[in-house]
Short mmCIF file of C-alpha atoms in Angstrom, two decimals:
data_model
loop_
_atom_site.label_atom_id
_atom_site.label_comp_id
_atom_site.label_asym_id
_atom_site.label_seq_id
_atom_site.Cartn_x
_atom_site.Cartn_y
_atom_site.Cartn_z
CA UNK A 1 44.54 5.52 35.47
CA UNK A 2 44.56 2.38 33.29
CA UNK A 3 43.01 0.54 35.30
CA UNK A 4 40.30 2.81 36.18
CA UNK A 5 39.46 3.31 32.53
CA UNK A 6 39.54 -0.66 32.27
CA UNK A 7 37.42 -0.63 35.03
CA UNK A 8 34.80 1.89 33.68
CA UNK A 9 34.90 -0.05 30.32
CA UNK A 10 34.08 -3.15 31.97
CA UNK A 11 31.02 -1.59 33.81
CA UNK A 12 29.77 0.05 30.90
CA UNK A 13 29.84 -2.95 28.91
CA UNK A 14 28.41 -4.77 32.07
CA UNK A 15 25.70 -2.10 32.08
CA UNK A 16 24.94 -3.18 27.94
CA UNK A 17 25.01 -6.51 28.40
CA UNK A 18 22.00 -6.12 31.42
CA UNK A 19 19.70 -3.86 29.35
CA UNK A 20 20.02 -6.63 26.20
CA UNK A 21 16.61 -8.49 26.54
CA UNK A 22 16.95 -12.28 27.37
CA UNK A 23 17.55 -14.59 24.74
CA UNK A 24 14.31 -16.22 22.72
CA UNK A 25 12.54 -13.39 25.07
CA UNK A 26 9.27 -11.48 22.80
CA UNK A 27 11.16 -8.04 23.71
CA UNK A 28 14.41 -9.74 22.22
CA UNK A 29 12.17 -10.71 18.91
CA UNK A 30 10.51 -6.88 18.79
CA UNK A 31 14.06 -5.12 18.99
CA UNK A 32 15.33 -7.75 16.22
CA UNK A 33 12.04 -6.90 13.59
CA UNK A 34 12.48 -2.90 15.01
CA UNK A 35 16.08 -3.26 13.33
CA UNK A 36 14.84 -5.07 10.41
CA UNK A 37 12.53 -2.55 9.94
CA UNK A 38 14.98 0.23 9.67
CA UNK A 39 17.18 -1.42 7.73
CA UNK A 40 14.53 -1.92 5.00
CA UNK A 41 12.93 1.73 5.66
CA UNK A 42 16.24 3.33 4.65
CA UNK A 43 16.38 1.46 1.70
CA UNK A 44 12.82 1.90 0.49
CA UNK A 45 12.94 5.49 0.70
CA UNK A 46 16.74 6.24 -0.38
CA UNK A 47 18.34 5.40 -3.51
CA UNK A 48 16.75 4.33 -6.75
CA UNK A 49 14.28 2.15 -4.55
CA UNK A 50 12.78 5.73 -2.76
CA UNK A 51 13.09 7.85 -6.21
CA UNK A 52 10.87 5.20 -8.11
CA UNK A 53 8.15 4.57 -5.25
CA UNK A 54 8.02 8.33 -5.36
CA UNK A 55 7.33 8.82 -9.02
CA UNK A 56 4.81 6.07 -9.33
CA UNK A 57 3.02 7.14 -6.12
CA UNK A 58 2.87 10.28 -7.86
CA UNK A 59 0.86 9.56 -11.47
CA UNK A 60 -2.64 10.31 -9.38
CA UNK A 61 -1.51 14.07 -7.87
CA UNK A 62 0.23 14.84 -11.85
CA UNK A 63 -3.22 13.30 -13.73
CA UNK A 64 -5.79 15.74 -10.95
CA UNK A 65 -3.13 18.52 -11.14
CA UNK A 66 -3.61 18.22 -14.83
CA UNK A 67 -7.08 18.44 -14.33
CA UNK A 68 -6.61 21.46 -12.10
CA UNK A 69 -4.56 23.51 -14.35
CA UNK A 70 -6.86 23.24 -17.00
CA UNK A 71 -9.50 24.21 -15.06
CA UNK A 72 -8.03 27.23 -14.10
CA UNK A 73 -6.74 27.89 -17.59
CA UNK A 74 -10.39 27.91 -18.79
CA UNK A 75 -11.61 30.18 -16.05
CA UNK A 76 -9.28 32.52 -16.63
CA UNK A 77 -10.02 32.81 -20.33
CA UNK A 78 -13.65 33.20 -18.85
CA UNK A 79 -14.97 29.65 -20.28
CA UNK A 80 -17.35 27.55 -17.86
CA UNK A 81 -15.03 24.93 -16.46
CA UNK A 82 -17.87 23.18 -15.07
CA UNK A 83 -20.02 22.56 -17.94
CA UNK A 84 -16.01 22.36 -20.09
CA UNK A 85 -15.06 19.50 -17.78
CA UNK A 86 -17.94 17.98 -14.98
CA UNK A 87 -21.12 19.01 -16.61
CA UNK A 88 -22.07 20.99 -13.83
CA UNK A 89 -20.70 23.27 -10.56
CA UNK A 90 -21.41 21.59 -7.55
CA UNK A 91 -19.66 19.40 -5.54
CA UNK A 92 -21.42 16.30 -5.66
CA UNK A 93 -19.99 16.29 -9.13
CA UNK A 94 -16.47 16.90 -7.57
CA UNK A 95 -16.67 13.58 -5.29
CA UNK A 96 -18.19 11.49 -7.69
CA UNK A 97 -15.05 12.44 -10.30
CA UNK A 98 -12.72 11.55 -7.67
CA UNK A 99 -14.22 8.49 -6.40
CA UNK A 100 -14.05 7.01 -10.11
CA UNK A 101 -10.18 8.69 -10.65
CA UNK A 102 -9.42 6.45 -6.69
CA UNK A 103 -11.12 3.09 -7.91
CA UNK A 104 -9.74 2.69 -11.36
CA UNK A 105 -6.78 4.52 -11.43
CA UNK A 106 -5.27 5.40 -7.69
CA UNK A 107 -6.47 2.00 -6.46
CA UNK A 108 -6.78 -0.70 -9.15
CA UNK A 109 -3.52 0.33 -10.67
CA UNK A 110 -1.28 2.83 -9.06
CA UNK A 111 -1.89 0.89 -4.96
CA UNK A 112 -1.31 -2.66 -6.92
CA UNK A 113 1.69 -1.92 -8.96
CA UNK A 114 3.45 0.12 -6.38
CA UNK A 115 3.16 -3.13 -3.32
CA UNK A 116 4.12 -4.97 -6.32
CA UNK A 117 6.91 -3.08 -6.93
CA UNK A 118 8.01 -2.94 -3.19
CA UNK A 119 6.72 -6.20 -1.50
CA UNK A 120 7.79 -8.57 -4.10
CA UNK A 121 11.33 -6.94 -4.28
CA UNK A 122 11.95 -7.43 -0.18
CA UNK A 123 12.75 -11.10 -0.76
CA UNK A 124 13.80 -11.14 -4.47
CA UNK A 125 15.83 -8.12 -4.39
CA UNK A 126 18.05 -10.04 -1.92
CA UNK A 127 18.07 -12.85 -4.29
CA UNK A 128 19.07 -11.20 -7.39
CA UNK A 129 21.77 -9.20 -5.18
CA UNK A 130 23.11 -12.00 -3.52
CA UNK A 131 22.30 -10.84 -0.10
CA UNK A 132 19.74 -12.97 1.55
CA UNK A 133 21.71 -15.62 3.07
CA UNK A 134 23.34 -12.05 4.88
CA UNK A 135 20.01 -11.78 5.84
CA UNK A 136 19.55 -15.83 7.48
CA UNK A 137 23.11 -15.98 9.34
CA UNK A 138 21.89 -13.17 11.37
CA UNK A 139 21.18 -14.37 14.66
CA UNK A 140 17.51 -13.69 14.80
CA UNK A 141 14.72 -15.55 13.63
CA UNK A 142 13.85 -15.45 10.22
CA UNK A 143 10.25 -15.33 10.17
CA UNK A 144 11.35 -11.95 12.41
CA UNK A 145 13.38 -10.17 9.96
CA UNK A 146 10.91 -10.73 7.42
CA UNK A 147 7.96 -9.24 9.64
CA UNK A 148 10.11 -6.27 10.42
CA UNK A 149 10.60 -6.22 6.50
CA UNK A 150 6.98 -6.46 5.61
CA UNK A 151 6.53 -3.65 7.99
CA UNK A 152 8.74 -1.68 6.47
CA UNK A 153 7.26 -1.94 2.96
CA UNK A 154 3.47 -0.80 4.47
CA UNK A 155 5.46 2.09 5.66
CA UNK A 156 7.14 3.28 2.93
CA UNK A 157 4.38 2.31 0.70
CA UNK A 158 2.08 4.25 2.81
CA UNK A 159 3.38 6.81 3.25
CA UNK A 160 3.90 7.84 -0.67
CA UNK A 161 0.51 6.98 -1.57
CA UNK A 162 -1.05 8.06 1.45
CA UNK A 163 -0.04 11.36 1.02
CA UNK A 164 -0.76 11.07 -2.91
CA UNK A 165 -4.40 10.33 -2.48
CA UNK A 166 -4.51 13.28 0.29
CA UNK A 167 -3.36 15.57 -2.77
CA UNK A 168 -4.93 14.82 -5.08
CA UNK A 169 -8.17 14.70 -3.23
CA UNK A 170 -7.53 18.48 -2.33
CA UNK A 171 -6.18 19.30 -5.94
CA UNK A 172 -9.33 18.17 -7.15
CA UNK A 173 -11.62 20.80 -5.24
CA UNK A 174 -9.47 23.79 -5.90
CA UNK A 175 -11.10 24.59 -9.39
CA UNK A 176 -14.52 24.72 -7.31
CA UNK A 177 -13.35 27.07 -4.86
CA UNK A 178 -13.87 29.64 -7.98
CA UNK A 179 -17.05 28.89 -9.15
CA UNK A 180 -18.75 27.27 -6.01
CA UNK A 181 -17.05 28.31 -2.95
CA UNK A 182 -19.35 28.58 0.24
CA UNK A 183 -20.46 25.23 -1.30
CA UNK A 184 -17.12 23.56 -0.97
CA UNK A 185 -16.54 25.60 2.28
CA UNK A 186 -19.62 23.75 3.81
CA UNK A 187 -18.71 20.69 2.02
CA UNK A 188 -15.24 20.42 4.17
CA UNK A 189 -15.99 22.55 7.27
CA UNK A 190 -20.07 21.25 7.87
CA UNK A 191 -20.19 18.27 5.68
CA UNK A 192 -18.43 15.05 5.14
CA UNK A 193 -15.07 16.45 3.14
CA UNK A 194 -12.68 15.36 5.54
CA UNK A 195 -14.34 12.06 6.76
CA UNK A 196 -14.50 11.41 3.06
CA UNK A 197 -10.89 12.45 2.79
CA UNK A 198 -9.74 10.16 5.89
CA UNK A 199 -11.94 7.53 4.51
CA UNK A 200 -9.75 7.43 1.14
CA UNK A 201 -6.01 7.49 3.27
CA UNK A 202 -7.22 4.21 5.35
CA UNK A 203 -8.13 2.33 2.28
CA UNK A 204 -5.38 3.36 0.81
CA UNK A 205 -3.69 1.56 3.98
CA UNK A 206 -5.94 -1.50 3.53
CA UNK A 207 -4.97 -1.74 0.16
CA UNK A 208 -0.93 -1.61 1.14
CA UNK A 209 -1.29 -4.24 3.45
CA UNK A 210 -3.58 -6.57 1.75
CA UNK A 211 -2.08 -6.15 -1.74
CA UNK A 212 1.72 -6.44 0.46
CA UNK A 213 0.79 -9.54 2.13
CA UNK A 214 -0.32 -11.26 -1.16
CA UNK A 215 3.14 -10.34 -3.11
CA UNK A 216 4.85 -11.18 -0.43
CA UNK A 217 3.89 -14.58 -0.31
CA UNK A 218 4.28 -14.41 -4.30
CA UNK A 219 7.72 -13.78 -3.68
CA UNK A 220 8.59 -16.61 -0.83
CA UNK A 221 6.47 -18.94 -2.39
CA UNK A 222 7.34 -18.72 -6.40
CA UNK A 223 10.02 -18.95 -8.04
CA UNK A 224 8.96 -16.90 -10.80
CA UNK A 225 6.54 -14.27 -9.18
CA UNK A 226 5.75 -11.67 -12.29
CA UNK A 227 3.03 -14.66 -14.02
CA UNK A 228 1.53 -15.14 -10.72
CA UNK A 229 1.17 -11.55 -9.91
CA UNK A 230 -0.22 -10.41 -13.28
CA UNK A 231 -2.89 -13.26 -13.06
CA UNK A 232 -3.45 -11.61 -10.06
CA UNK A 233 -4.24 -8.22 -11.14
CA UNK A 234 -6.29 -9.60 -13.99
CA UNK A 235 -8.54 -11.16 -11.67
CA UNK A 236 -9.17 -7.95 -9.84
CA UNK A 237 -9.47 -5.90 -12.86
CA UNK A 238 -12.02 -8.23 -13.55
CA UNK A 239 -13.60 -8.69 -10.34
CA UNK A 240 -17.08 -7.02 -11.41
CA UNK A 241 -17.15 -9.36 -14.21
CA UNK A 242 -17.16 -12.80 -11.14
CA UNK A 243 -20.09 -14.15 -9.89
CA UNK A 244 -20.84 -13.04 -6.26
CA UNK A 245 -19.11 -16.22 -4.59
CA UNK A 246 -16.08 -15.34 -6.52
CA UNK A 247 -16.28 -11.60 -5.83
CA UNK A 248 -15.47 -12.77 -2.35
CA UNK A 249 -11.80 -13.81 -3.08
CA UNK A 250 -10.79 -10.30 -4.43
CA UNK A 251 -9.37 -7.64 -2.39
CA UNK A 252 -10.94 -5.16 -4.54
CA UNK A 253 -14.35 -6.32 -3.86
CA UNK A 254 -13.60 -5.54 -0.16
CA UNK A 255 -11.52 -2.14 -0.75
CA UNK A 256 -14.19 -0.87 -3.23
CA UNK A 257 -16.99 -1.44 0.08
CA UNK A 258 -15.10 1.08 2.19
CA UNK A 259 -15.27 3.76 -0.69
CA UNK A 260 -17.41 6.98 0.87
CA UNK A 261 -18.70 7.72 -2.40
CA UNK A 262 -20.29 4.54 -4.42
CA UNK A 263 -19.23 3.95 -8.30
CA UNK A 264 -21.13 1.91 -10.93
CA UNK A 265 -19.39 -1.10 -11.89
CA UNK A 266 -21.34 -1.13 -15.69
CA UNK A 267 -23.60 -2.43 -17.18
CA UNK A 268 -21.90 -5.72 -17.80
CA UNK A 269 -20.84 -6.51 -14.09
CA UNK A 270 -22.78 -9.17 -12.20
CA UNK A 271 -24.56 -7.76 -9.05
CA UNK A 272 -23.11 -8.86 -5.84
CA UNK A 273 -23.99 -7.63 -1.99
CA UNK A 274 -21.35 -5.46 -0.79
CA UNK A 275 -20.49 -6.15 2.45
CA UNK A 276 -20.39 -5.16 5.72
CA UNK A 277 -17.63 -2.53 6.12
CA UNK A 278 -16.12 -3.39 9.41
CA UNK A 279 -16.34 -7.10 8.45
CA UNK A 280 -14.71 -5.17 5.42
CA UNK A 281 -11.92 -4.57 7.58
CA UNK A 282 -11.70 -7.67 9.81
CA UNK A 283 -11.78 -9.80 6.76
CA UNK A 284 -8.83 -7.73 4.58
CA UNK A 285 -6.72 -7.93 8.19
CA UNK A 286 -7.44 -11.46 8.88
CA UNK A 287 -6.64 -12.48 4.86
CA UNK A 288 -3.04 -10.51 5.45
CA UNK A 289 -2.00 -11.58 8.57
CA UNK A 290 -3.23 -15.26 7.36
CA UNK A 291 -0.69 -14.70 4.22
CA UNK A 292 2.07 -13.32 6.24
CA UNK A 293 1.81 -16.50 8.78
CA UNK A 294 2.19 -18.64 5.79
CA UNK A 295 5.11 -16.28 4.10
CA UNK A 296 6.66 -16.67 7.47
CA UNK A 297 6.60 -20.23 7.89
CA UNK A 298 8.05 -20.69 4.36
CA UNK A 299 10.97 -18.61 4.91
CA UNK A 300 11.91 -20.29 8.22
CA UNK A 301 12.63 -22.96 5.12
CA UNK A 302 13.51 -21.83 3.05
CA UNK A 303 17.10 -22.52 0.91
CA UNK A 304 19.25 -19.91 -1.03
CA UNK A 305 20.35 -21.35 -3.98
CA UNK A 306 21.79 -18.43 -6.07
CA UNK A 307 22.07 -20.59 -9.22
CA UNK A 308 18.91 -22.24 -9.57
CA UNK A 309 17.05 -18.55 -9.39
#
């Protein structure tokens, strides 16, 4: 009986050992970043970590619901909400309010503090916790467990603003249903509401992985991240302000391309060619996985000295 349940034990971990890929193998590297990335997942969206990505990621649905309530507020005290808040009742009005509420608000601030929030904290957060070298005597590469930790933060990042900007984009049209519905009806069911809406959620993806790939490399590259990462954001805050060459080397300027419905930059910004938006795409891709090759290559590096952080 012993020996049969010796036996079975034996086969079964016979049977493990056989489905484990090869050593150095690619499908031995993918299950390695797979476990990274749920290791990181569950910490992203649990905890503190989860309860503060969640609150940030949603400042753009509270401002439009805001908006919303007032709207309906007004209505039913029988004001005009569209003359009281848009100036008029149509749609176009509608999309043009929300594509200024997505560039300078949902985008420029609330996409680039939340990746900086998340992406510089994968490596640092290990740092300051005294973790990381957990992390290196693992017996995986580490340029792997930081790819599966990358992916993670798109993810998790994603997913709270991704479904942010979907709210908020439907918060902001419920006002109109009132006073101009068969216009937003053919708006959504004839027109381009939901391309516009699917439009918005992949640049909101663009803008996790570009604005992730350049705080990561903050944070495996600096020592002190925060001064790099605010001169950073105050060079695309002020992208419109660059000459065209320099428009080139913001994210923003590429981002602000894919937008469905076009917003003035002022009167004081310096005219530039937008560019093409697939090369829109290649070229945000290309300029993150170009930032996570070199984040990767710095980490297979890099040293942890607790005291000297």
């Amino acid at each position: 009986m012993t020996t049969a349940s010796g036996l079975d034990q034996v086969a079964a971990a016979a049977t493990r050992a056989a489905a484990l890929p090869p050593p150095g193998s690619a499908r031995l590297r993918l299950a390695q970043a797979r476990a990274a990335f749920r290791l990181e997942l569950r910490k992203l969206l649990s905890g503190g970590s989860g309860v503060a990505l969640t609150l940030f990621g949603g400042l753009p649905v509270a401002l439009v619901g805001c908006w919303a309530i007032t709207a309906f507020v007004l209505m039913a005290r029988g004001g005009n909400v569209a003359r009281e808040l848009s100036g008029s009742a149509n749609v176009a009005d509608a999309s043009q309010v929300f594509a200024m509420i997505f560039q300078a608000f949902a985008l420029a601030m609330i996409a680039f503090f939340a990746c900086l929030m998340v992406f510089l904290n994968l490596v640092r957060r290990e740092l300051r916790d005294k973790a990381l070298h957990y992390y290196f005597l693992v017996p995986a590469r580490r340029e792997v467990v930081l790819a599966g930790k990358y992916a993670a933060g798109v993810v998790a990042t994603f997913l709270v603003l991704g479904l942010s900007t979907a709210l908020s984009y439907l918060l902001l049209y419920a006002p109109f249903l009132r006073i101009a519905g068969p216009e937003v009806q053919r708006f959504f069911l004839a027109g381009p509401g939901f391309a516009h809406l699917a439009a918005y959620v992949g640049i909101t993806l663009l803008a996790t992985i570009g604005y992730g790939a350049v705080f990561l490399a903050l944070s495996v590259h600096a020592k002190n991240p925060i001064l790099p990462a605010l001169a950073v954001y105050g060079w695309e805050w002020l992208h419109f302000l660059l000459p065209p060459a320099l428009k080139k080397l913001s994210v923003i300027h590429y981002l602000s391309a894919l937008t469905p419905v076009p917003v003035a930059e002022g009167p004081f910004s310096l005219l530039a060619e937008k560019p093409d938006p697939l090369w829109s795409v290649v070229g945000l891709l290309v300029f993150a996985g170009v930032l996570l090759a070199l984040s990767m290559r710095r980490v297979r590096r890099m040293e942890v000295l607790y005291g000297e952080d």
